[in-house]
Amino acid sequence: MPNSDAEFLTIRQMCARFGVTPRTLRFYEAKELIFPVRKGQSRLYTRRDRGRLKLILRGKRFGFALEEMRQLLDLYDRGDAQVEQLRRTYAAAQARLAEMERQRAELDEAIVELKADLAWGADRLATLGRAAAE
Amino acid sequence: MPNSDAEFLTIRQMCARFGVTPRTLRFYEAKELIFPVRKGQSRLYTRRDRGRLKLILRGKRFGFALEEMRQLLDLYDRGDAQVEQLRRTYAAAQARLAEMERQRAELDEAIVELKADLAWGADRLATLGRAAAE
DNA sequence: TTGCTCCTCACGTCACGTGAGGTGGC
DNA sequence: TTGCTCCTCACGTCACGTGAGGTGGC
């Protein structure tokens, strides 16, 4: 039985734990976001990879581009100038929040509009239905 | 002076009126969403093209794929079986609304989370600032 | 002839999905 | 030998952006 707290996880174990596809993990590796070690031809993911992937998926939910996440993760990896790193991440997060709130406003507007269209459509259908019944 | 109510509009006039790029109009044409006529090598957009483009851009705001919009527009173009057309469009719009509300729920959740992260970050930065000041 | 606007390829973007074809180890 | 899982290309997707290079008409 595979121990998911083991030092190394296979690609299948990673997919199961994080809900992603093998293609996604290979893609992130090609983009230099994670760095699994090799055992023969197979990939083995370390604790570090798990930590990074978790942050990557969090960042995705906030709309960060993968390249942006890579840069932020690399900042933390170097471990120097802690405050400066945090400041940059904080600024990036603020920018993301603003963008997300703009998106929400747009989405809200579109939803209201579409609902109005649907009401109009329901009305039309009712009218056409009555006309056909006569 | 270009009359924007003229029978035909140039590509520039279309872009100005609808806030899109020439590339977008050519792309929609390649996808068979609009059908400008030719005058020599130039495109001239008819009233029909304007009507279709307006609907396309509306549909985009609701998250319809271009191919889906093409099918709906073609339904209306054929002009037969009005009720059936309306019914289909209505069903498609309902599906879109459900998807948009799902997206909004996700976005709301992500916004709440990101705000919490930002609060944590602000706290951290304040603490680090005090530590540096001592 | 110089500018201007139009045009047609055709590759680039972003985050993967999806085969095709091949290898290692139980 | 058969299965299984892993692998590496490499093209496809979606809605365009972005040059490159060329043409027509004032």
PDB file of N, CA and C in Angstrom, chain B residues 16 27-28 57 77 92 97 102 113 122 124:
ATOM      1  N   ALA B  16     -14.359  50.960 -34.807  1.00  0.00           N
ATOM      2  CA  ALA B  16     -14.676  52.122 -33.981  1.00  0.00           C
ATOM      3  C   ALA B  16     -16.038  51.945 -33.314  1.00  0.00           C
ATOM      4  N   PHE B  27     -11.130  37.353 -38.038  1.00  0.00           N
ATOM      5  CA  PHE B  27     -11.221  36.047 -37.378  1.00  0.00           C
ATOM      6  C   PHE B  27     -12.666  35.543 -37.382  1.00  0.00           C
ATOM      7  N   TYR B  28     -13.598  36.401 -37.049  1.00  0.00           N
ATOM      8  CA  TYR B  28     -15.013  36.010 -37.038  1.00  0.00           C
ATOM      9  C   TYR B  28     -15.481  35.626 -38.437  1.00  0.00           C
ATOM     10  N   LEU B  57     -21.106  39.726 -29.681  1.00  0.00           N
ATOM     11  CA  LEU B  57     -20.432  40.361 -28.542  1.00  0.00           C
ATOM     12  C   LEU B  57     -21.269  40.231 -27.267  1.00  0.00           C
ATOM     13  N   ASP B  77     -31.119  32.714 -38.733  1.00  0.00           N
ATOM     14  CA  ASP B  77     -31.008  33.107 -40.119  1.00  0.00           C
ATOM     15  C   ASP B  77     -31.942  32.322 -41.014  1.00  0.00           C
ATOM     16  N   ALA B  92     -30.087  27.040 -24.014  1.00  0.00           N
ATOM     17  CA  ALA B  92     -28.654  27.342 -24.002  1.00  0.00           C
ATOM     18  C   ALA B  92     -28.355  28.462 -23.012  1.00  0.00           C
ATOM     19  N   LEU B  97     -26.381  30.530 -17.761  1.00  0.00           N
ATOM     20  CA  LEU B  97     -26.635  31.205 -16.490  1.00  0.00           C
ATOM     21  C   LEU B  97     -26.163  30.345 -15.318  1.00  0.00           C
ATOM     22  N   ARG B 102     -22.131  29.431 -11.086  1.00  0.00           N
ATOM     23  CA  ARG B 102     -21.093  28.576 -10.506  1.00  0.00           C
ATOM     24  C   ARG B 102     -19.761  29.337 -10.451  1.00  0.00           C
ATOM     25  N   GLU B 113     -10.835  34.157   0.367  1.00  0.00           N
ATOM     26  CA  GLU B 113      -9.581  33.518   0.750  1.00  0.00           C
ATOM     27  C   GLU B 113      -8.401  34.460   0.565  1.00  0.00           C
ATOM     28  N   ALA B 122      -0.340  41.505   5.749  1.00  0.00           N
ATOM     29  CA  ALA B 122      -0.217  42.843   6.329  1.00  0.00           C
ATOM     30  C   ALA B 122       0.281  42.734   7.766  1.00  0.00           C
ATOM     31  N   ARG B 124       2.041  40.258   9.095  1.00  0.00           N
ATOM     32  CA  ARG B 124       3.435  39.819   9.039  1.00  0.00           C
ATOM     33  C   ARG B 124       4.353  40.997   8.760  1.00  0.00           C
TER      34      ARG B 124
END
